[in-house]
Short mmCIF file of C-alpha atoms in Angstrom, two decimals:
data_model
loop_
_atom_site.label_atom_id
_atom_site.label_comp_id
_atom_site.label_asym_id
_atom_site.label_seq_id
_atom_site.Cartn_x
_atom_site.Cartn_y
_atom_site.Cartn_z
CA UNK P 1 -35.12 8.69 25.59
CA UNK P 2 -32.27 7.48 28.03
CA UNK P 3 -28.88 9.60 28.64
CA UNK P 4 -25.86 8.02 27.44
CA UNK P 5 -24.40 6.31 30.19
CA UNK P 6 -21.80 8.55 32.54
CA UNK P 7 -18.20 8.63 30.81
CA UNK P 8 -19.19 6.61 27.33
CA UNK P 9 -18.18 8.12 24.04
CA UNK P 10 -19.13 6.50 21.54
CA UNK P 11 -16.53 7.77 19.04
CA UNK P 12 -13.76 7.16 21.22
CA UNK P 13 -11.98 3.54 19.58
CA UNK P 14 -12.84 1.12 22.08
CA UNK P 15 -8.64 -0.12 21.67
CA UNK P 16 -5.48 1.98 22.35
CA UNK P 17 -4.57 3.33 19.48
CA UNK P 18 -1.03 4.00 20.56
CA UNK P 19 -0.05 0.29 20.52
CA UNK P 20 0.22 -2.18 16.92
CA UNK P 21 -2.47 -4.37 18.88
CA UNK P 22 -5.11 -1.87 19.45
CA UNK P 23 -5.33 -0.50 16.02
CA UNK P 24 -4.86 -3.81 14.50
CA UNK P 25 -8.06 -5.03 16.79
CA UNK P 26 -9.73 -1.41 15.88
CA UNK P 27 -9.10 -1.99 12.19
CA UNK P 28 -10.29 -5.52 12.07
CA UNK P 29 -13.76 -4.98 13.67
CA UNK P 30 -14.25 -1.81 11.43
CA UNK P 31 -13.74 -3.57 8.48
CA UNK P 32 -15.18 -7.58 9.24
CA UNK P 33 -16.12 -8.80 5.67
CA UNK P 34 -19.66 -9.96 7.53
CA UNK P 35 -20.88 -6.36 7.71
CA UNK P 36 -20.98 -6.21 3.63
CA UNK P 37 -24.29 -9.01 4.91
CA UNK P 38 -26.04 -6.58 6.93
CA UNK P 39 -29.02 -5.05 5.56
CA UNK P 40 -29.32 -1.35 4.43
CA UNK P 41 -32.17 -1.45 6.75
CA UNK P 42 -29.91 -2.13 9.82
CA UNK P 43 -27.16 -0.20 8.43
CA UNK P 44 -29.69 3.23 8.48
CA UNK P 45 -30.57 2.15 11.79
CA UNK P 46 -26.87 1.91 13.17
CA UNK P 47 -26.17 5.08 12.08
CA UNK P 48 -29.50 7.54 13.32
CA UNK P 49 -28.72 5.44 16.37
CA UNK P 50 -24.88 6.70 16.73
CA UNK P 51 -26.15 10.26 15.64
CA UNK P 52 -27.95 10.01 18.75
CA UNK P 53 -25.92 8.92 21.06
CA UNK P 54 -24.06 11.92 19.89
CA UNK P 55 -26.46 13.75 20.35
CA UNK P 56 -26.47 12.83 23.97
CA UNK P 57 -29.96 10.15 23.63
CA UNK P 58 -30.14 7.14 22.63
CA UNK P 59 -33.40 4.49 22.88
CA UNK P 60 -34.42 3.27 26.47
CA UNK P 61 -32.94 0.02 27.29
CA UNK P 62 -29.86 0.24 24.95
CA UNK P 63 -26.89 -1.18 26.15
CA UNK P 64 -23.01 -0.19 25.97
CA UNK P 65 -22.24 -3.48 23.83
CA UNK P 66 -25.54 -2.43 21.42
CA UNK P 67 -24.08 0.99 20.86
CA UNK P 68 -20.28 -0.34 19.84
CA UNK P 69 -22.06 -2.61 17.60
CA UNK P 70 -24.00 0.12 16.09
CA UNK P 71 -20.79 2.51 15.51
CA UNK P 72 -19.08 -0.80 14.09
CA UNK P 73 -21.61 -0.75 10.90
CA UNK P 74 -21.89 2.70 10.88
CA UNK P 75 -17.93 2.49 10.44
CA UNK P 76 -17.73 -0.42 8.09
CA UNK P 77 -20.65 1.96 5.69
CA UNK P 78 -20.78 5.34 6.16
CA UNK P 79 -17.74 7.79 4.69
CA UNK P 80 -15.83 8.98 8.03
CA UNK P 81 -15.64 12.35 6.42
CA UNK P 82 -18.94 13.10 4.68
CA UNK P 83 -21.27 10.71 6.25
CA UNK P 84 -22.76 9.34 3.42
CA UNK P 85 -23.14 5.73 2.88
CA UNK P 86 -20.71 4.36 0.46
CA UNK P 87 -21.04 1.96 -2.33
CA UNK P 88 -20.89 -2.09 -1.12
CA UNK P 89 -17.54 -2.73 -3.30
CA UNK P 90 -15.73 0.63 -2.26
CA UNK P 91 -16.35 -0.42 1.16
CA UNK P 92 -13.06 -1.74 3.16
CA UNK P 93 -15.30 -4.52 4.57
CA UNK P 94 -15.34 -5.89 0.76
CA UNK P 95 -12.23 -6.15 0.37
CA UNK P 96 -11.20 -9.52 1.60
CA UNK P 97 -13.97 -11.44 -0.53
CA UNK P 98 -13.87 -9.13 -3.76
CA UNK P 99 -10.09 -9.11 -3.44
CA UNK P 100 -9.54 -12.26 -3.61
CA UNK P 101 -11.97 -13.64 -6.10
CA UNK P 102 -10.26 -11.06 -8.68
CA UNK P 103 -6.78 -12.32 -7.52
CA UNK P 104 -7.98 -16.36 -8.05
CA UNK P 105 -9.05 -14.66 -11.32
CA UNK P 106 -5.89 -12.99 -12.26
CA UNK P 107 -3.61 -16.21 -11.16
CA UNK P 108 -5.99 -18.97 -13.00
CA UNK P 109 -6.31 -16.99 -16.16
CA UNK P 110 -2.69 -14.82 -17.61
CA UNK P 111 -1.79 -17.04 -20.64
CA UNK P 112 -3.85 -15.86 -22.96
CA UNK P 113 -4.01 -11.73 -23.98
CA UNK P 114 -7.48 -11.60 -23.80
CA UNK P 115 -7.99 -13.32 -20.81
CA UNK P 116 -5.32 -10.94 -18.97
CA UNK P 117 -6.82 -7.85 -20.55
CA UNK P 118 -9.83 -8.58 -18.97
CA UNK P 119 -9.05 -9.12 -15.78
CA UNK P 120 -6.66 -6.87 -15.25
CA UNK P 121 -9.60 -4.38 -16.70
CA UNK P 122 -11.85 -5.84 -13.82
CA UNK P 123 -9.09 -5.57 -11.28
CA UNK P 124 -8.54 -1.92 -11.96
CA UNK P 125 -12.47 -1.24 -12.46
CA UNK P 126 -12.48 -2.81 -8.54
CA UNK P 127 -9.59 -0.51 -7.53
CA UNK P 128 -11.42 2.75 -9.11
CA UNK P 129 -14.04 1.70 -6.99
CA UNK P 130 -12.30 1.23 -3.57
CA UNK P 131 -9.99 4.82 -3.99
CA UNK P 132 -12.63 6.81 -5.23
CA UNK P 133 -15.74 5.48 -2.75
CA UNK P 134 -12.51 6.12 0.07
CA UNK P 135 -11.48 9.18 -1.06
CA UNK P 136 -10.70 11.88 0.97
CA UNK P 137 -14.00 14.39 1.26
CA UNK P 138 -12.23 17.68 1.66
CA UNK P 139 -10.32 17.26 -1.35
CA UNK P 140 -12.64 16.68 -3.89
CA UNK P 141 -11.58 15.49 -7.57
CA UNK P 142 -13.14 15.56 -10.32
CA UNK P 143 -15.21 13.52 -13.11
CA UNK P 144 -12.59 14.31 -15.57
CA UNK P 145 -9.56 13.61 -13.03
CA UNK P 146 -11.26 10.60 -12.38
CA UNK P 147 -11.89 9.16 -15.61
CA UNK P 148 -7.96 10.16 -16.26
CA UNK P 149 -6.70 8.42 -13.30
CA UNK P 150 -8.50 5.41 -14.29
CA UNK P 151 -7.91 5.19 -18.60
CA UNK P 152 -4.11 5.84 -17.34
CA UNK P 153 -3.49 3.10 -14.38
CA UNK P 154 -5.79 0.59 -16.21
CA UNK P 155 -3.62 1.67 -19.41
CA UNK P 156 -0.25 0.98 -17.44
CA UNK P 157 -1.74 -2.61 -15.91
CA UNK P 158 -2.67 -3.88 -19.69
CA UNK P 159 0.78 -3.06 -21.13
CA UNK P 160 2.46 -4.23 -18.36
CA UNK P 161 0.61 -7.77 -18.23
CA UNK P 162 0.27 -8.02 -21.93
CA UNK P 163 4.35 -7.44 -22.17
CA UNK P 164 5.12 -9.18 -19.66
CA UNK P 165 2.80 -12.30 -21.13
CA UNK P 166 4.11 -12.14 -24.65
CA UNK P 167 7.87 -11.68 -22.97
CA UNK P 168 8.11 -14.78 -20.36
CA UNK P 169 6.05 -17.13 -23.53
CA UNK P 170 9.77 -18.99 -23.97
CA UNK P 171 10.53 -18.64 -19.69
CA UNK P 172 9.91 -20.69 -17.33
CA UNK P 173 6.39 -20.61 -16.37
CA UNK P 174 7.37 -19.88 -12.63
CA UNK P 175 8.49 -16.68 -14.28
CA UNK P 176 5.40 -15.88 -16.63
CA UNK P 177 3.62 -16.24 -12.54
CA UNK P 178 4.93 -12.78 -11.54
CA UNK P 179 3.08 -11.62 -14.49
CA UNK P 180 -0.48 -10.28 -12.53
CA UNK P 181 1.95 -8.99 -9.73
CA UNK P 182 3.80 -7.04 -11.65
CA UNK P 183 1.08 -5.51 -13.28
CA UNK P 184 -1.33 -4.88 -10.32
CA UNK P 185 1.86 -2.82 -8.58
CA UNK P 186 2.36 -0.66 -12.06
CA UNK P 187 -1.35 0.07 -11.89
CA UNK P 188 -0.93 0.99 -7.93
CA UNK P 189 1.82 3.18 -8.72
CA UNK P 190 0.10 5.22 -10.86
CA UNK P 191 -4.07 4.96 -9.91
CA UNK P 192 -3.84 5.83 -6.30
CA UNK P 193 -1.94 9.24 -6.67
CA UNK P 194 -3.85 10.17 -9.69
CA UNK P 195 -6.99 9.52 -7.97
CA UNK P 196 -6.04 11.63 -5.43
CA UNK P 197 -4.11 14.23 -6.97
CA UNK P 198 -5.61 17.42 -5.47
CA UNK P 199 -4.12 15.94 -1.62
CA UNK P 200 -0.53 16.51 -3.61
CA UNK P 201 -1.48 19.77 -5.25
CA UNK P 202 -3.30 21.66 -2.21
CA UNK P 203 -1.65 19.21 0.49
CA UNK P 204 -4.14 18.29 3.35
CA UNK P 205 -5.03 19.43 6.78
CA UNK P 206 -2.33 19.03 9.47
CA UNK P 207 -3.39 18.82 13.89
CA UNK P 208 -2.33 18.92 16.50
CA UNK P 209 -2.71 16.03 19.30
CA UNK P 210 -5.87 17.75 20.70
CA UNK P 211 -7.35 18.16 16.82
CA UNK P 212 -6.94 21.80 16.24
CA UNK P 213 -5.79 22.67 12.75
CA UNK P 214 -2.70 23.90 11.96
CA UNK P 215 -2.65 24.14 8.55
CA UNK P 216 -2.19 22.32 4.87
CA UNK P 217 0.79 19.93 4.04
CA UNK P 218 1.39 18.58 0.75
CA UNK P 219 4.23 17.03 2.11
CA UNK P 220 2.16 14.94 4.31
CA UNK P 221 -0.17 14.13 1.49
CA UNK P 222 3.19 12.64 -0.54
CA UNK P 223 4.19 10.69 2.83
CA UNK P 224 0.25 9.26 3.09
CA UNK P 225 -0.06 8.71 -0.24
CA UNK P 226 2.77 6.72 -0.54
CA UNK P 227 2.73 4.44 1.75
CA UNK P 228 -0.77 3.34 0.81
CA UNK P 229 1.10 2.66 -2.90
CA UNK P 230 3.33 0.48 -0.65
CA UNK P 231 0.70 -1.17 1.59
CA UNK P 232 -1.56 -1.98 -1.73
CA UNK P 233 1.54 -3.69 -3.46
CA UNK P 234 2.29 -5.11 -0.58
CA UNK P 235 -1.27 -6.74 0.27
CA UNK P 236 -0.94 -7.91 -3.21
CA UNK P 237 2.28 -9.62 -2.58
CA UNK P 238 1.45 -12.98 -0.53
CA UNK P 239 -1.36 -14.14 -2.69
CA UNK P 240 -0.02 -13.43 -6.27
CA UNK P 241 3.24 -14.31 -5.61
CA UNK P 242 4.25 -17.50 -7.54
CA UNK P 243 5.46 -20.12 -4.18
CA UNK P 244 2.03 -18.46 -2.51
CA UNK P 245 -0.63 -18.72 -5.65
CA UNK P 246 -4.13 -19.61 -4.77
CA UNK P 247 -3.33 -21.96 -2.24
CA UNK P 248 -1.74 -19.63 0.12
CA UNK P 249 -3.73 -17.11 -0.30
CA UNK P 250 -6.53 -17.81 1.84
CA UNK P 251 -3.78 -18.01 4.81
CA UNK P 252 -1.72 -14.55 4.49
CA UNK P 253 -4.46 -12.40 2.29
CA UNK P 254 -6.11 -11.09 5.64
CA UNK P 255 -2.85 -9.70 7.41
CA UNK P 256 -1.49 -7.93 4.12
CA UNK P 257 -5.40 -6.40 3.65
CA UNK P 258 -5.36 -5.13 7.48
CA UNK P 259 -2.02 -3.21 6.43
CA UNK P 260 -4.20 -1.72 3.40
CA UNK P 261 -6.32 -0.85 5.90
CA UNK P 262 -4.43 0.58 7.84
CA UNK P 263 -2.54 2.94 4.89
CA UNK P 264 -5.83 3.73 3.06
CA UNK P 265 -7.53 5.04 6.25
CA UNK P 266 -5.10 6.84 7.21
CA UNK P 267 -5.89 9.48 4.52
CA UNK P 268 -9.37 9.75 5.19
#
């Protein structure tokens, strides 16, 4: 086994992180949609070979460039806070593909009830998915909390869409377009905090710049929480909205999911 070479850290972000750019850069190679392609093999790999490096070895011969590529799967795959690997469609990397399948879903299919109860069902099965797989590790939650927060948002998206639909029947159909918006952001508004209720209740773990505890804030869990309520809604925004529909959404989904990104992460 070789040392790591003089000065590297391998957890360090390879971007500033104190400037829009370098965590936009960060977040986008963390989260590339072609790592959902790599196999489990490789990902196992990536990740004894990171544990390594921290570790102080890694294999003879390995370069810097090998290593950043290793912590950029073990990134897009493993939980930050437990380490375990996490399920392909909670993964942030699956988000730009799953996302917008469901959303072409959602915008070709709302005039008929049972075609918007079931994708809005899908939709919110997909979001389950993504907040509980990102979920923050040192607040656990529950089965039961679980299956609550997900009977109640996928409860609030159905009676949303399905009022909505049977509302705008006589409006214009520019109108009766709003109707999957509207009923993603109810679902947001109510999914994500229930999900992750116990960072409200118990508050989470405040530090210092040079990462040494200073306590619990539930105040900072509120703040966090709700601005990944906002980024969500807003990510849904460009490619649901009616002047954007399918057609746009291929140019303006990837920005708005970088600022989901960006929100959801920030709880972890």
């Amino acid at each position: 086994m070789s040392t790591v070479p003089l000065g590297f850290n391998i957890d360090a972000p390879r971007w500033d992180q104190s400037t829009f750019v370098g965590r936009l850069k960060h977040f986008l190679n963390i989260t590339d949609p072609r790592t959902v392609l790599v196999p489990e093999e490789e990902l196992d790999r990536a990740k004894a070979l990171v544990e390594g490096c921290r570790a102080g070895l890694v294999p003879p011969g390995s370069s810097q460039e090998q290593l950043l590529y290793a912590k950029k799967l073990y990134d897009s795959a493993f939980h930050p806070d437990s380490g375990e690997k996490m399920n392909l469609i909670g993964r942030m990397s699956f988000q730009v593909p799953g996302g917008m399948a469901i959303t072409g879903f959602m915008l070709q299919f709302y005039r008929t009830v049972p075609a918007v109860v079931f994708w809005q069902w899908v939709n919110q099965s997909f979001n389950a998915f993504v907040n509980y797989t990102n979920r923050n590790a040192a607040s656990p939650i529950s089965l039961r909390q679980i299956g609550v927060a997900y009977v109640t948002a996928t409860g609030a998206a159905l009676a949303t869409a399905v009022g909505l639909n049977l509302y705008t029947k006589r409006a214009p159909p520019l109108l009766a377009r709003w109707v999957p918006f509207a009923a993603v952001a109810a679902a947001n508004c109510i999914n994500i905090p229930m999900m992750r209720q116990q960072e409200i209740i118990n508050g989470i773990t405040v530090t210092d710049g040079d990462n040494n505890e200073l306590g619990r804030s539930r105040r900072a869990a509120v703040k966090g929480i709700t601005q990944v309520v906002v980024s969500r809604i807003t990510m849904a925004a460009p490619g649901m909205s009616p002047a954007g529909g399918i057609g746009s959404m291929r140019s303006t989904d990837h920005a708005a999911w970088v600022m989901d990104v960006c929100g959801l992460r920030s709880l972890l």
